Amino acid sequence: MDTWIAAAVFLITYALIATERVDRTVAALGGGVLMLLFGIVSQEEGFAAIDLDVILLLASMMVIAGVLRETGFFQWVAIRSVHVAGGDPIRLLVVLALVTAVLSAFLDNVTTVVLIAPVTLFIAATLGVSPLPFLISQILASNIGGAATLIGDPPNILIGSATGLDFVDFLINMAPVAIFTLVIVLGWLAWIFRPSVRTAVDVTEAIASLDAEQVITDPALLRRSLAVLGLTIVGFLLGGVLGIEPATIALAGATLLLLVARRNVHEALAEVEWPTIAFFVGLFVVVEGIVAVGIVQRIADWMLELTGGDPTLTTIGLLWFSGFASAIIDNIPYTATMIPVVQDLGNAGVPIEPLWWSLALGACLGGNATIVGASANVVASGMAGRAGHPISFRMFVRYGIPVTVLSLAISSVYLWFRYLT
Amino acid sequence: MTTDDPGTTGAREPRLDRAAKVEDGMKLLAIEPLLVNVHDDLFAIMARAARQPSTRLIGVLDDDGRLVGVIRIRDLVEDVLAHTIPEALMSDLTSVDDVARFGHQVETHTAADAMLPPAAVSSDASIVAAFRRMLKDGLSGVYVVDADQRPTGYLDRLELAYLATRGLPSASGHASDD
C-alpha cells in the first residue's frame, strides 16, 4: 500500500511541477509533507534526506551573485566584450553568447542571462534587428556553460553532493565536452542566424561610445566581490586536496563577502531565492519517499533489464533518456530522482563514474531542447516577451532540439571514447 | 467652487474646496497643455518639454486632434537616455521587469511608442475624481477633454494639491500654507 501511496504522491508532485498548475515550490513542499503525513518516511528520515550541502552551496552562491549583481559587473563584462567584438553582428552574437557561457559556469544561469540582456537589447535595437537570435543563443550557451562545472547548474550540485565528486572532478570531466560542444553549437548558431542579424547599419561608433566604467555602481564593492569570488573559485579548486567540501567553501565565500561588502545583511540575504531553496527541501523528502518504498530500486532493475547491464548501453541510454526527460520536466527533480537510481545501478555492478557524467550531461544539456527545459529558458523567454519579442514554444524548439541532439551526440562520443573503450 | 484664504503674505488667495470642479481648478492654474502628435520624434518632444517645464505630463494627439495617450516626463527622459546614454540605466537593471522595460525603451522612437493610455477627465468632474485618476495611474497631471476627447486644459497634480490644501491645518496642527 505504501508503494502505491508514495508513487501517487511522487507522480502528482511531478505532474504539478511540470504543468505549473501550482507553484513548483508549493508542489514540492506539498509532496514532501504528504510523504511525512502518510508515514512513508518518518520525520527523522525525511529531514535527514534534506541535503544541507546542496542547500548551503546554492544559497551561498546566490548571495555572492546577488552582491555582484548590484555592482554592475555583468553589464561591464557585456560592454567590454562587445568592444572586443566590434561592429560585426555575427561576432557580437558569438561573443555575447560566449561570455554568457563562461559566466554561467561560475554563477547562476538566470542571473547571467538576465543581466547580459540589457547590452544585448541595446545592440540589437541599434542594429535594427530582432534581439531574439542573440537571446536564444545566450540561453543555449548558458545551459552548456553551466554544465562545465560543479557550481554551474543545480543538477551538477546535486550529483556532486551525492557522490563526493568535487569541483576539479567536474572541471576535468565535464569542462572539455562542454567547451567542445559550445564551440560547435556557436558555430551552428552563427551560421543559422546569419541572415537574421545581417544589416547594413554600422554600429561600430555606437559600440565604441559605450563606456563600460560608467555602469559600475560601486567600484570598491566590485573589487571586493570579485576578490571574494576569485578566492571562492580557488577554494573550490583546492577543496579536494584540502579535504574541504564545496558547500563549506561557498559558505566561507558568502560570509567573507558579507563581512567585506559592509552591506545590510538583511538585504544581502534577500538575494537568496528562498522559493528555490524550499523547492529543494520538499524535493529531497519526496525522493526519499520513493527510495524508502523501493520504487527507485525497481526503476534501476528495469533499466538493468533493458540494457542487460551493458556499461556502454546503460551509460549512453541514461544520457539520452536524461536529455529527453530534462527537455520536458524540470531537470532538478529529475536529477534528484535519478541519483539513487544510478547508485543502485552502480551497486549492481555497472561502472558508476561514466553514469554520473552521463546523468550530469543529459540533465544539463537536455534543458536546452524546449522553452521549459531550464530556468534560464523560462525566465529569459518571459523577459523577451515582456520586452515585445515573444519566444514561442515552437520557435524555441526549432533551435533547441537541434542543439540538444548535437550536444547529446557529442557527449555520447565523448563518454564512449573517454570512459567506455 | 473656490474660497478665499489668507496666505503667508497676508493677501487672501483662492483655494479649491472638495466640491470644486475640474473647470475651477483649470481656470485657477491656467497651465498651458503640452500637446504632441503621435508621430512626433522623442527628441523633438523632449526639446519642447524642456521649454515648458510647468507642464509635467505630455498629451499625445492623433491626426484628428483627439487625446490618444500621455507621456510622463520621467519615461520620456528614460526612453531618450536608453538610446543615447544607456549606461545611465543599465547598472540599475537587476530584475527581469527592469530589463523588459529597457527592451521597450531602446525601441521607442516616437510618441506613439512611448505613450501610456490617455489619462483625462471632463471639465465638470470633481477635483477629487481628478486626483483619484492621477494617483491611480501614477501621473503628475491629467488632461481635461471635451466630449470628443479633444483637450481643453491641463491640471497639474502638485499645483492642484497646493491649491486644494493651502490654508488647511496639516497633521502636525500647523497650517499647510507656505
PDB file of C-alpha atoms in Angstrom, chain A residues 14 97 102 108 156 202 254 260 294 340 351 368 371 394:
ATOM      1  CA  TYR A  14       5.871  15.810 -10.714  1.00  0.00           C
ATOM      2  CA  ALA A  97      26.917  34.006 -26.082  1.00  0.00           C
ATOM      3  CA  VAL A 102      31.656  31.462 -19.203  1.00  0.00           C
ATOM      4  CA  ASP A 108      23.628  31.355 -11.673  1.00  0.00           C
ATOM      5  CA  ASN A 156      25.727  19.169 -11.004  1.00  0.00           C
ATOM      6  CA  ASP A 202      27.106  50.322 -38.925  1.00  0.00           C
ATOM      7  CA  ALA A 254      29.475  34.249   1.147  1.00  0.00           C
ATOM      8  CA  VAL A 260      33.871  42.904   3.438  1.00  0.00           C
ATOM      9  CA  GLY A 294      11.668   0.530  -3.200  1.00  0.00           C
ATOM     10  CA  PRO A 340      19.556   6.945  -6.154  1.00  0.00           C
ATOM     11  CA  PRO A 351      30.750   1.146 -13.749  1.00  0.00           C
ATOM     12  CA  ASN A 368      18.166  23.274 -23.986  1.00  0.00           C
ATOM     13  CA  ILE A 371      11.464  26.572 -23.579  1.00  0.00           C
ATOM     14  CA  ARG A 394       7.677  26.235 -31.459  1.00  0.00           C
TER      15      ARG A 394
END
